[in-house]
CSV table of C-alpha atoms in Angstrom, one decimal:
chain,number,residue,atom,x,y,z
A,1,UNK,CA,24.2,98.6,7.9
A,2,UNK,CA,22.4,95.9,9.9
A,3,UNK,CA,23.4,92.8,7.9
A,4,UNK,CA,27.0,93.9,7.4
A,5,UNK,CA,27.4,94.9,11.0
A,6,UNK,CA,26.3,91.6,12.3
A,7,UNK,CA,28.5,89.7,9.9
A,8,UNK,CA,31.5,91.8,10.9
A,9,UNK,CA,30.8,91.2,14.6
A,10,UNK,CA,30.7,87.4,14.0
A,11,UNK,CA,34.0,87.5,12.0
A,12,UNK,CA,35.6,89.7,14.8
A,13,UNK,CA,34.4,87.2,17.4
A,14,UNK,CA,35.9,84.3,15.3
A,15,UNK,CA,39.1,86.3,15.1
A,16,UNK,CA,39.1,86.6,18.9
A,17,UNK,CA,38.6,82.9,19.3
A,18,UNK,CA,41.5,82.2,16.9
A,19,UNK,CA,43.6,84.6,18.9
A,20,UNK,CA,42.8,82.7,22.1
A,21,UNK,CA,43.7,79.4,20.4
A,22,UNK,CA,47.0,81.0,19.2
A,23,UNK,CA,48.0,82.1,22.7
A,24,UNK,CA,47.0,78.7,24.1
A,25,UNK,CA,49.1,76.8,21.5
A,26,UNK,CA,52.1,79.2,22.0
A,27,UNK,CA,51.8,78.7,25.8
A,28,UNK,CA,51.8,74.9,25.3
A,29,UNK,CA,54.6,74.7,22.7
A,30,UNK,CA,57.0,77.5,23.6
A,31,UNK,CA,55.8,78.5,27.1
A,32,UNK,CA,56.5,81.9,28.6
A,33,UNK,CA,60.3,81.8,28.4
A,34,UNK,CA,63.0,83.4,26.2
A,35,UNK,CA,61.5,82.4,22.8
A,36,UNK,CA,58.1,83.9,23.7
A,37,UNK,CA,59.9,87.1,24.9
A,38,UNK,CA,62.0,87.3,21.7
A,39,UNK,CA,58.9,86.7,19.5
A,40,UNK,CA,56.9,89.5,21.3
A,41,UNK,CA,59.9,91.8,21.0
A,42,UNK,CA,60.2,91.2,17.2
A,43,UNK,CA,56.5,91.6,16.6
A,44,UNK,CA,56.2,94.8,18.7
A,45,UNK,CA,57.0,97.1,15.7
A,46,UNK,CA,54.3,95.6,13.4
A,47,UNK,CA,51.8,95.7,16.3
A,48,UNK,CA,52.5,99.4,17.1
A,49,UNK,CA,52.3,100.2,13.3
A,50,UNK,CA,48.9,98.4,13.1
A,51,UNK,CA,47.4,100.3,16.0
A,52,UNK,CA,48.8,103.7,15.3
A,53,UNK,CA,50.2,104.4,11.8
A,54,UNK,CA,47.9,102.1,9.8
A,55,UNK,CA,44.7,103.3,11.5
A,56,UNK,CA,45.8,106.9,11.0
A,57,UNK,CA,46.4,106.2,7.3
A,58,UNK,CA,43.0,104.5,6.8
A,59,UNK,CA,41.1,107.4,8.5
A,60,UNK,CA,43.0,110.1,6.7
A,61,UNK,CA,42.8,108.3,3.3
A,62,UNK,CA,39.0,107.9,3.5
A,63,UNK,CA,38.6,111.6,4.1
A,64,UNK,CA,41.0,112.7,1.3
A,65,UNK,CA,39.8,110.1,-1.2
A,66,UNK,CA,36.2,111.2,-0.6
A,67,UNK,CA,37.1,114.8,-1.1
A,68,UNK,CA,39.0,114.1,-4.4
A,69,UNK,CA,36.2,112.0,-5.7
A,70,UNK,CA,33.6,114.7,-4.9
A,71,UNK,CA,35.8,117.5,-6.4
A,72,UNK,CA,37.5,115.9,-9.3
A,73,UNK,CA,35.9,112.5,-10.0
A,74,UNK,CA,36.7,108.9,-9.5
A,75,UNK,CA,39.6,108.6,-11.9
A,76,UNK,CA,41.6,111.3,-10.1
A,77,UNK,CA,40.8,109.7,-6.7
A,78,UNK,CA,42.1,106.3,-8.0
A,79,UNK,CA,45.2,108.0,-9.4
A,80,UNK,CA,45.8,109.6,-5.9
A,81,UNK,CA,45.5,106.1,-4.4
A,82,UNK,CA,48.3,104.7,-6.6
A,83,UNK,CA,50.5,107.7,-5.9
A,84,UNK,CA,49.9,107.3,-2.1
A,85,UNK,CA,50.9,103.6,-2.3
A,86,UNK,CA,54.1,104.4,-4.1
A,87,UNK,CA,55.0,107.3,-1.7
A,88,UNK,CA,54.4,105.0,1.3
A,89,UNK,CA,56.6,102.3,-0.3
A,90,UNK,CA,59.5,104.8,-0.5
A,91,UNK,CA,59.0,105.8,3.1
A,92,UNK,CA,58.7,102.1,4.0
A,93,UNK,CA,62.0,101.4,2.4
A,94,UNK,CA,63.7,104.1,4.5
A,95,UNK,CA,62.1,102.7,7.7
A,96,UNK,CA,63.1,99.1,6.6
A,97,UNK,CA,66.7,100.1,6.2
A,98,UNK,CA,66.8,101.9,9.6
A,99,UNK,CA,65.4,98.8,11.3
A,100,UNK,CA,67.9,96.5,9.6
A,101,UNK,CA,70.8,98.8,10.7
A,102,UNK,CA,69.5,99.4,14.3
A,103,UNK,CA,67.7,96.1,15.0
A,104,UNK,CA,70.0,95.5,18.0
A,105,UNK,CA,69.3,98.7,19.9
A,106,UNK,CA,65.6,98.5,18.9
A,107,UNK,CA,65.4,95.0,20.5
A,108,UNK,CA,67.1,96.4,23.6
A,109,UNK,CA,64.5,99.2,23.9
A,110,UNK,CA,61.6,96.7,23.9
A,111,UNK,CA,63.3,94.0,26.0
A,112,UNK,CA,66.2,95.5,28.0
A,113,UNK,CA,67.0,92.3,29.8
A,114,UNK,CA,67.9,90.4,26.6
A,115,UNK,CA,71.6,89.5,26.5
A,116,UNK,CA,74.0,87.3,24.6
A,117,UNK,CA,72.3,84.7,22.3
A,118,UNK,CA,68.8,85.7,23.2
A,119,UNK,CA,69.6,89.3,22.2
A,120,UNK,CA,71.2,88.1,18.9
A,121,UNK,CA,68.1,86.0,18.1
A,122,UNK,CA,65.8,89.0,18.9
A,123,UNK,CA,67.9,91.1,16.6
A,124,UNK,CA,67.6,88.5,13.8
A,125,UNK,CA,63.8,88.1,14.4
A,126,UNK,CA,63.3,91.9,14.3
A,127,UNK,CA,65.1,92.2,10.9
A,128,UNK,CA,63.0,89.3,9.5
A,129,UNK,CA,59.8,91.0,10.7
A,130,UNK,CA,60.8,94.3,9.2
A,131,UNK,CA,59.9,93.0,5.7
A,132,UNK,CA,56.2,93.1,6.8
A,133,UNK,CA,56.3,96.9,6.9
A,134,UNK,CA,55.7,97.1,3.1
A,135,UNK,CA,52.6,94.8,3.4
A,136,UNK,CA,51.2,96.9,6.3
A,137,UNK,CA,51.6,100.2,4.4
A,138,UNK,CA,50.1,98.8,1.2
A,139,UNK,CA,47.2,97.3,3.2
A,140,UNK,CA,46.4,100.6,4.9
A,141,UNK,CA,45.6,102.3,1.6
A,142,UNK,CA,43.7,99.4,0.1
A,143,UNK,CA,41.8,98.8,3.4
A,144,UNK,CA,40.6,102.4,3.2
A,145,UNK,CA,39.7,102.0,-0.5
A,146,UNK,CA,37.7,98.9,0.2
A,147,UNK,CA,35.9,100.6,3.1
A,148,UNK,CA,34.9,103.5,0.9
A,149,UNK,CA,33.6,101.0,-1.7
A,150,UNK,CA,31.6,99.2,1.1
A,151,UNK,CA,33.7,96.1,1.2
A,152,UNK,CA,34.3,95.6,5.0
A,153,UNK,CA,34.6,91.8,5.0
A,154,UNK,CA,38.0,91.3,3.3
A,155,UNK,CA,39.8,93.8,5.7
A,156,UNK,CA,38.4,92.1,8.8
A,157,UNK,CA,39.1,88.5,7.8
A,158,UNK,CA,42.9,89.3,7.7
A,159,UNK,CA,43.4,88.6,11.4
A,160,UNK,CA,42.0,85.0,11.1
A,161,UNK,CA,44.4,84.3,8.2
A,162,UNK,CA,47.3,85.6,10.3
A,163,UNK,CA,46.4,83.6,13.3
A,164,UNK,CA,46.2,80.4,11.2
A,165,UNK,CA,49.7,80.9,10.0
A,166,UNK,CA,51.1,81.7,13.5
A,167,UNK,CA,49.4,78.7,15.0
A,168,UNK,CA,50.8,76.4,12.2
A,169,UNK,CA,54.3,77.9,12.6
A,170,UNK,CA,54.1,77.4,16.4
A,171,UNK,CA,53.2,73.8,16.0
A,172,UNK,CA,56.0,73.2,13.4
A,173,UNK,CA,58.5,75.0,15.8
A,174,UNK,CA,57.6,72.4,18.4
A,175,UNK,CA,58.0,69.5,16.0
A,176,UNK,CA,61.4,70.6,14.5
A,177,UNK,CA,62.7,72.5,17.6
A,178,UNK,CA,63.6,75.5,15.4
A,179,UNK,CA,62.5,78.9,16.6
A,180,UNK,CA,63.2,80.5,13.2
A,181,UNK,CA,60.2,78.6,11.9
A,182,UNK,CA,58.0,80.6,14.2
A,183,UNK,CA,59.2,84.1,13.1
A,184,UNK,CA,59.2,83.1,9.4
A,185,UNK,CA,55.7,81.7,9.7
A,186,UNK,CA,54.6,85.0,11.4
A,187,UNK,CA,56.2,87.0,8.6
A,188,UNK,CA,54.5,84.9,5.9
A,189,UNK,CA,51.2,85.3,7.8
A,190,UNK,CA,51.6,89.1,8.1
A,191,UNK,CA,52.0,89.3,4.3
A,192,UNK,CA,49.5,86.6,3.1
A,193,UNK,CA,46.7,87.9,5.3
A,194,UNK,CA,46.3,90.6,2.7
A,195,UNK,CA,46.3,88.2,-0.3
A,196,UNK,CA,42.7,89.1,-1.2
A,197,UNK,CA,43.3,92.9,-1.3
A,198,UNK,CA,44.6,93.2,-4.9
A,199,UNK,CA,41.8,91.1,-6.3
A,200,UNK,CA,39.1,92.8,-4.1
A,201,UNK,CA,40.3,96.3,-4.9
A,202,UNK,CA,40.4,95.5,-8.7
A,203,UNK,CA,36.9,94.2,-8.5
A,204,UNK,CA,35.8,97.5,-6.9
A,205,UNK,CA,37.3,99.5,-9.7
A,206,UNK,CA,40.9,100.2,-8.6
A,207,UNK,CA,43.6,100.1,-11.3
A,208,UNK,CA,47.2,100.6,-10.2
A,209,UNK,CA,49.3,103.3,-11.9
A,210,UNK,CA,53.1,103.7,-11.9
A,211,UNK,CA,53.1,107.3,-10.4
A,212,UNK,CA,55.3,108.9,-7.9
A,213,UNK,CA,54.7,112.5,-6.9
A,214,UNK,CA,55.8,113.6,-3.4
A,215,UNK,CA,54.6,117.2,-3.9
A,216,UNK,CA,51.0,116.2,-4.6
A,217,UNK,CA,48.9,118.7,-2.5
A,218,UNK,CA,46.6,115.9,-1.5
A,219,UNK,CA,49.5,114.0,0.0
A,220,UNK,CA,50.3,117.0,2.1
A,221,UNK,CA,46.6,117.3,3.1
A,222,UNK,CA,46.6,113.6,4.0
A,223,UNK,CA,49.7,114.0,6.2
A,224,UNK,CA,48.1,117.0,8.0
A,225,UNK,CA,45.1,114.9,8.9
A,226,UNK,CA,47.0,111.7,9.6
A,227,UNK,CA,49.7,112.9,12.0
A,228,UNK,CA,47.3,114.1,14.7
A,229,UNK,CA,45.4,110.8,14.4
A,230,UNK,CA,48.6,108.8,14.8
A,231,UNK,CA,49.5,110.9,17.9
A,232,UNK,CA,46.0,110.3,19.3
A,233,UNK,CA,46.3,106.5,18.8
A,234,UNK,CA,49.8,106.5,20.2
A,235,UNK,CA,48.5,108.5,23.3
A,236,UNK,CA,45.9,105.7,23.8
A,237,UNK,CA,48.6,103.0,23.5
A,238,UNK,CA,50.9,104.9,25.9
A,239,UNK,CA,47.9,105.2,28.4
A,240,UNK,CA,47.6,101.4,28.5
A,241,UNK,CA,51.3,101.1,29.2
A,242,UNK,CA,51.1,103.7,31.9
A,243,UNK,CA,48.2,101.8,33.5
A,244,UNK,CA,50.3,98.7,33.7
A,245,UNK,CA,53.4,100.5,34.7
A,246,UNK,CA,51.7,102.3,37.6
A,247,UNK,CA,50.0,99.1,38.6
A,248,UNK,CA,53.4,97.4,38.8
A,249,UNK,CA,55.2,100.2,40.4
A,250,UNK,CA,52.6,101.1,43.1
A,251,UNK,CA,50.9,97.8,43.7
A,252,UNK,CA,53.3,95.0,42.7
A,253,UNK,CA,54.3,93.2,39.4
A,254,UNK,CA,51.5,90.6,39.8
A,255,UNK,CA,48.9,93.3,39.3
A,256,UNK,CA,50.0,93.8,35.6
A,257,UNK,CA,48.5,90.4,34.7
A,258,UNK,CA,45.2,91.4,36.3
A,259,UNK,CA,45.1,94.6,34.3
A,260,UNK,CA,45.9,92.6,31.2
A,261,UNK,CA,43.0,90.1,31.7
A,262,UNK,CA,40.6,93.0,32.4
A,263,UNK,CA,41.6,95.0,29.3
A,264,UNK,CA,41.0,91.8,27.2
A,265,UNK,CA,37.4,91.8,28.3
A,266,UNK,CA,36.9,95.5,27.6
A,267,UNK,CA,38.6,95.3,24.2
A,268,UNK,CA,36.3,92.4,23.2
A,269,UNK,CA,33.2,94.7,23.4
A,270,UNK,CA,34.9,97.8,22.0
A,271,UNK,CA,36.3,95.9,19.0
A,272,UNK,CA,33.3,93.7,18.3
A,273,UNK,CA,30.7,96.5,18.6
A,274,UNK,CA,32.1,100.1,18.6
A,275,UNK,CA,35.0,99.7,16.2
A,276,UNK,CA,33.0,97.7,13.7
A,277,UNK,CA,30.1,100.2,13.6
A,278,UNK,CA,32.5,103.2,13.4
A,279,UNK,CA,34.3,101.5,10.5
A,280,UNK,CA,31.1,100.8,8.6
A,281,UNK,CA,29.6,104.3,9.0
A,282,UNK,CA,32.8,106.4,8.6
A,283,UNK,CA,32.8,106.4,4.7
A,284,UNK,CA,29.1,107.6,4.7
A,285,UNK,CA,30.0,110.3,7.3
A,286,UNK,CA,33.0,111.4,5.3
A,287,UNK,CA,31.0,111.6,2.1
A,288,UNK,CA,28.4,113.9,3.8
A,289,UNK,CA,31.1,116.0,5.4
A,290,UNK,CA,33.0,116.5,2.2
A,291,UNK,CA,29.7,117.4,0.3
A,292,UNK,CA,29.0,120.1,3.0
A,293,UNK,CA,25.9,118.4,4.1
A,294,UNK,CA,26.6,119.0,7.8
A,295,UNK,CA,23.0,118.6,9.1
A,296,UNK,CA,22.8,115.2,7.4
A,297,UNK,CA,26.2,114.3,8.8
A,298,UNK,CA,25.0,115.2,12.3
A,299,UNK,CA,21.9,113.1,11.8
A,300,UNK,CA,24.0,110.1,10.6
A,301,UNK,CA,26.4,110.5,13.6
A,302,UNK,CA,23.5,110.7,16.1
A,303,UNK,CA,21.8,107.6,14.7
A,304,UNK,CA,25.1,105.7,14.6
A,305,UNK,CA,25.8,106.7,18.2
A,306,UNK,CA,22.3,105.6,19.4
A,307,UNK,CA,22.5,102.2,17.6
A,308,UNK,CA,26.0,101.6,19.1
A,309,UNK,CA,24.9,102.6,22.6
A,310,UNK,CA,21.9,100.3,22.3
A,311,UNK,CA,24.4,97.5,22.1
A,312,UNK,CA,27.2,98.9,24.3
A,313,UNK,CA,25.2,100.1,27.4
A,314,UNK,CA,23.4,96.7,28.1
A,315,UNK,CA,26.7,94.9,27.4
A,316,UNK,CA,28.5,97.1,29.9
A,317,UNK,CA,25.8,96.9,32.6
A,318,UNK,CA,25.6,93.2,32.1
A,319,UNK,CA,29.3,92.8,32.4
A,320,UNK,CA,29.3,94.9,35.6
A,321,UNK,CA,26.4,92.9,37.2
A,322,UNK,CA,27.7,89.4,36.3
A,323,UNK,CA,31.5,90.2,36.5
A,324,UNK,CA,32.3,87.5,39.0
A,325,UNK,CA,30.7,84.5,37.2
A,326,UNK,CA,32.0,85.8,33.8
A,327,UNK,CA,35.6,86.0,35.1
A,328,UNK,CA,35.2,82.6,36.9
A,329,UNK,CA,33.9,80.9,33.8
A,330,UNK,CA,36.6,82.3,31.4
A,331,UNK,CA,39.7,82.4,33.6
A,332,UNK,CA,39.3,80.6,36.9
A,333,UNK,CA,41.3,77.3,36.6
A,334,UNK,CA,44.7,76.0,37.4
A,335,UNK,CA,47.0,78.9,38.5
A,336,UNK,CA,44.2,81.4,38.2
A,337,UNK,CA,42.6,81.2,41.7
A,338,UNK,CA,39.3,82.2,43.2
A,339,UNK,CA,41.1,85.1,44.8
A,340,UNK,CA,42.4,86.2,41.4
A,341,UNK,CA,38.9,86.0,40.0
A,342,UNK,CA,37.6,88.2,42.8
A,343,UNK,CA,40.3,90.9,42.2
A,344,UNK,CA,39.8,90.8,38.4
A,345,UNK,CA,36.0,91.0,38.5
A,346,UNK,CA,36.2,93.9,40.9
A,347,UNK,CA,38.7,95.7,38.6
A,348,UNK,CA,36.4,94.9,35.7
A,349,UNK,CA,33.5,96.8,37.4
A,350,UNK,CA,35.8,99.8,37.8
A,351,UNK,CA,36.9,99.7,34.2
A,352,UNK,CA,33.6,98.9,32.6
A,353,UNK,CA,32.1,102.4,32.2
A,354,UNK,CA,35.1,103.2,30.0
A,355,UNK,CA,33.4,101.2,27.3
A,356,UNK,CA,30.4,103.6,27.1
A,357,UNK,CA,32.4,106.7,27.2
A,358,UNK,CA,35.0,105.6,24.6
A,359,UNK,CA,32.0,104.8,22.3
A,360,UNK,CA,31.1,108.5,22.4
A,361,UNK,CA,34.6,109.5,21.6
A,362,UNK,CA,35.1,107.0,18.7
A,363,UNK,CA,31.8,107.8,16.9
A,364,UNK,CA,32.0,111.5,17.4
A,365,UNK,CA,35.7,111.8,16.4
A,366,UNK,CA,34.7,110.4,12.9
A,367,UNK,CA,32.7,113.6,12.2
A,368,UNK,CA,35.8,115.7,12.8
A,369,UNK,CA,38.0,113.5,10.6
A,370,UNK,CA,35.2,113.7,7.9
A,371,UNK,CA,35.8,117.4,7.5
A,372,UNK,CA,39.6,117.2,7.8
A,373,UNK,CA,39.9,118.2,11.4
A,374,UNK,CA,42.0,115.7,13.3
A,375,UNK,CA,43.4,118.3,15.7
A,376,UNK,CA,40.3,118.8,17.9
A,377,UNK,CA,40.0,115.1,18.9
A,378,UNK,CA,43.8,115.0,19.5
A,379,UNK,CA,43.6,117.9,22.0
A,380,UNK,CA,40.7,116.2,23.8
A,381,UNK,CA,42.6,112.9,24.0
A,382,UNK,CA,45.7,114.6,25.3
A,383,UNK,CA,43.6,116.3,28.1
A,384,UNK,CA,41.9,113.0,28.8
A,385,UNK,CA,45.3,111.1,29.1
A,386,UNK,CA,46.7,113.8,31.4
A,387,UNK,CA,43.7,113.4,33.7
A,388,UNK,CA,44.1,109.6,33.5
A,389,UNK,CA,47.8,109.7,34.6
A,390,UNK,CA,47.0,112.1,37.4
A,391,UNK,CA,44.0,110.1,38.7
A,392,UNK,CA,46.0,106.9,38.4
A,393,UNK,CA,48.6,108.2,40.8
A,394,UNK,CA,46.0,109.5,43.3
A,395,UNK,CA,43.4,106.7,43.2
A,396,UNK,CA,45.8,103.8,43.0
A,397,UNK,CA,47.4,105.0,46.3
A,398,UNK,CA,44.0,105.6,47.9
A,399,UNK,CA,41.9,102.6,46.9
A,400,UNK,CA,44.4,100.2,45.4
A,401,UNK,CA,44.0,98.3,42.1
A,402,UNK,CA,40.4,99.4,41.5
A,403,UNK,CA,41.7,103.0,41.4
A,404,UNK,CA,43.5,102.2,38.1
A,405,UNK,CA,40.2,101.2,36.5
A,406,UNK,CA,38.3,104.1,38.1
A,407,UNK,CA,40.9,106.6,36.8
A,408,UNK,CA,40.4,105.3,33.2
A,409,UNK,CA,36.6,105.5,33.5
A,410,UNK,CA,36.6,109.0,35.0
A,411,UNK,CA,39.1,110.4,32.5
A,412,UNK,CA,37.3,108.9,29.6
A,413,UNK,CA,34.0,110.3,30.9
A,414,UNK,CA,35.6,113.8,31.0
A,415,UNK,CA,37.0,113.2,27.5
A,416,UNK,CA,33.6,112.2,26.1
A,417,UNK,CA,32.0,115.3,27.6
A,418,UNK,CA,34.7,117.5,26.2
A,419,UNK,CA,34.4,116.0,22.7
A,420,UNK,CA,30.6,116.5,22.8
A,421,UNK,CA,31.1,120.1,23.8
A,422,UNK,CA,33.7,120.7,21.0
A,423,UNK,CA,31.4,118.9,18.5
A,424,UNK,CA,28.4,121.2,19.4
A,425,UNK,CA,30.7,124.2,19.2
A,426,UNK,CA,32.0,123.3,15.7
A,427,UNK,CA,28.9,121.8,14.1
A,428,UNK,CA,26.0,123.1,16.2
A,429,UNK,CA,23.6,121.2,18.5
A,430,UNK,CA,21.5,118.4,17.1
A,431,UNK,CA,18.0,119.7,16.8
A,432,UNK,CA,16.2,116.4,17.5
A,433,UNK,CA,15.7,116.1,21.3
A,434,UNK,CA,14.7,112.5,20.9
A,435,UNK,CA,18.4,111.4,21.0
A,436,UNK,CA,18.8,112.2,24.7
A,437,UNK,CA,15.5,110.5,25.4
A,438,UNK,CA,16.7,107.5,23.4
A,439,UNK,CA,19.8,107.2,25.6
A,440,UNK,CA,17.6,107.4,28.7
A,441,UNK,CA,15.3,104.7,27.4
A,442,UNK,CA,18.3,102.5,26.5
A,443,UNK,CA,19.7,103.0,30.0
A,444,UNK,CA,16.4,102.2,31.7
A,445,UNK,CA,16.0,99.1,29.5
A,446,UNK,CA,19.5,98.0,30.4
A,447,UNK,CA,18.8,98.4,34.1
A,448,UNK,CA,15.7,96.2,33.8
A,449,UNK,CA,17.8,93.7,31.8
A,450,UNK,CA,20.5,93.4,34.5
A,451,UNK,CA,17.9,92.9,37.2
A,452,UNK,CA,16.4,90.0,35.2
A,453,UNK,CA,19.9,88.7,34.4
A,454,UNK,CA,21.0,88.7,38.1
A,455,UNK,CA,17.7,87.1,39.3
A,456,UNK,CA,17.8,84.4,36.5
A,457,UNK,CA,21.5,83.6,37.2
A,458,UNK,CA,20.9,83.4,41.0
A,459,UNK,CA,18.1,80.9,40.4
A,460,UNK,CA,19.6,78.9,37.5
A,461,UNK,CA,23.2,78.5,38.8
A,462,UNK,CA,22.2,76.2,41.6
A,463,UNK,CA,20.3,73.9,39.2
A,464,UNK,CA,22.4,73.8,36.0
A,465,UNK,CA,25.8,75.1,37.1
A,466,UNK,CA,27.8,78.3,36.4
A,467,UNK,CA,28.4,78.0,32.7
A,468,UNK,CA,24.9,77.1,31.5
A,469,UNK,CA,23.2,79.3,34.2
A,470,UNK,CA,25.2,82.3,32.9
A,471,UNK,CA,24.4,81.6,29.3
A,472,UNK,CA,20.7,81.1,29.9
A,473,UNK,CA,20.5,84.3,32.1
A,474,UNK,CA,22.2,86.4,29.4
A,475,UNK,CA,19.9,85.0,26.7
A,476,UNK,CA,16.7,85.5,28.7
A,477,UNK,CA,17.6,89.0,29.8
A,478,UNK,CA,18.7,89.9,26.3
A,479,UNK,CA,15.4,88.8,24.8
A,480,UNK,CA,13.6,91.0,27.4
A,481,UNK,CA,15.8,93.9,26.6
A,482,UNK,CA,15.1,93.6,22.8
A,483,UNK,CA,11.4,93.5,23.5
A,484,UNK,CA,11.7,96.7,25.6
A,485,UNK,CA,13.7,98.5,22.9
A,486,UNK,CA,11.1,97.6,20.3
A,487,UNK,CA,8.2,98.6,22.5
A,488,UNK,CA,9.6,102.1,23.5
A,489,UNK,CA,10.4,102.8,19.8
A,490,UNK,CA,13.9,104.2,19.9
A,491,UNK,CA,13.9,105.6,16.3
A,492,UNK,CA,17.2,104.3,14.8
A,493,UNK,CA,16.9,100.9,16.5
A,494,UNK,CA,13.2,100.6,15.8
A,495,UNK,CA,13.7,101.5,12.1
A,496,UNK,CA,16.5,98.9,11.8
A,497,UNK,CA,14.3,96.2,13.3
A,498,UNK,CA,11.4,97.2,11.1
A,499,UNK,CA,13.7,97.0,8.0
A,500,UNK,CA,14.8,93.5,9.0
A,501,UNK,CA,11.2,92.3,9.6
A,502,UNK,CA,10.1,93.7,6.1
A,503,UNK,CA,13.1,92.0,4.5
A,504,UNK,CA,12.2,88.7,6.1
A,505,UNK,CA,8.5,89.0,5.1
A,506,UNK,CA,9.4,89.9,1.5
């Protein structure tokens, strides 16, 4: 897991950098006016599909594919894969036709203020982007297949390819002053980003069959797993919208941008660390779950959680301790003032614990999905989001903008405790008491790290400046943290380091 995880993290960071370049180029070429609004409106449906439907299909597919392969063999599992692709293409065609017919009203839903020519252009853009639905549905199945076959690189590279096309299309839009170049470039990027999938899947043993069977019992089983996952993902997406809506309604429209900047920082850690590790380990967890090896599945889940927390806890503590210099370094320039930096860094401290608690929820949820139970995580998420909305209303009024972040952190903490409780009730407690001790050791090591980081930054900043001082402080404290981890011998982490040392020596 170690080598692949590190490579995935590097590629994800590169994707984030390309995303930042994309937004910078778009800001310079088309600004923040009508064209940008129209583009965002037209790409909202693919974005929502990617976050909700596609992730739901991937998770459900891995579980069902693993079960079929265990029960009936690889040939039957591959046949199911072909059938699923064909079934999704039929459903995709129906969705495509509905978008073509109702593109105007759909554009109005996402951007109510669009009128006249801008609304007409948004309608055209939405129809053009509707073609990408077929690519997304196909990619969801093949992404799951590649993950089961331990190919995690091709699926994660897609975002870099997409960003290259969007950046190129944006520049050409500026040169030729034709906004349709932008949306056509985005459409091509959304399709071409998956260009490696047919070749990569064939290399891993997949052979496409012309098969269409709607009444396949495994299709019904997949839908039963997938729908609660989609609702869970949608609930998380709605929660983000509620945060911004309440911030705007209770505290003023300018607070929405501050929530946006803060969430970008949180997403960076969650996507680079938590999502990547959860993605890599899920096929293994699903295999153990489908084979009925529940104790082994619990051990795998526990070790995955410890390794993830060993990265997430120090990153969270470090972000909270050095929030102000981090925000100042990344954002504080031009229209983003020192006052804005102070507000966003304070909000970041309020939001940061969310990273730790969402890690518990993401990793543990995979065990439920592995055995075909997607309803338990859904119930927990709905309870969590209800608490979040309630606390948003109360805390935002009482303590202002920081209350929005605190509400998210508290509700996610409750959600993580609930999912642990449900996990123990369904699968039984983990017998190894060292897991709790490991989390304690990681937390203590992280506290030592942040004391070193704060001291180093305070000393270095006056000599070498904010940027270099921050980087050196993070590097020095990070080295000390790794030494502490190795010394206290946290089993999953220690074993991973030992494997790396043996591999280097050999």
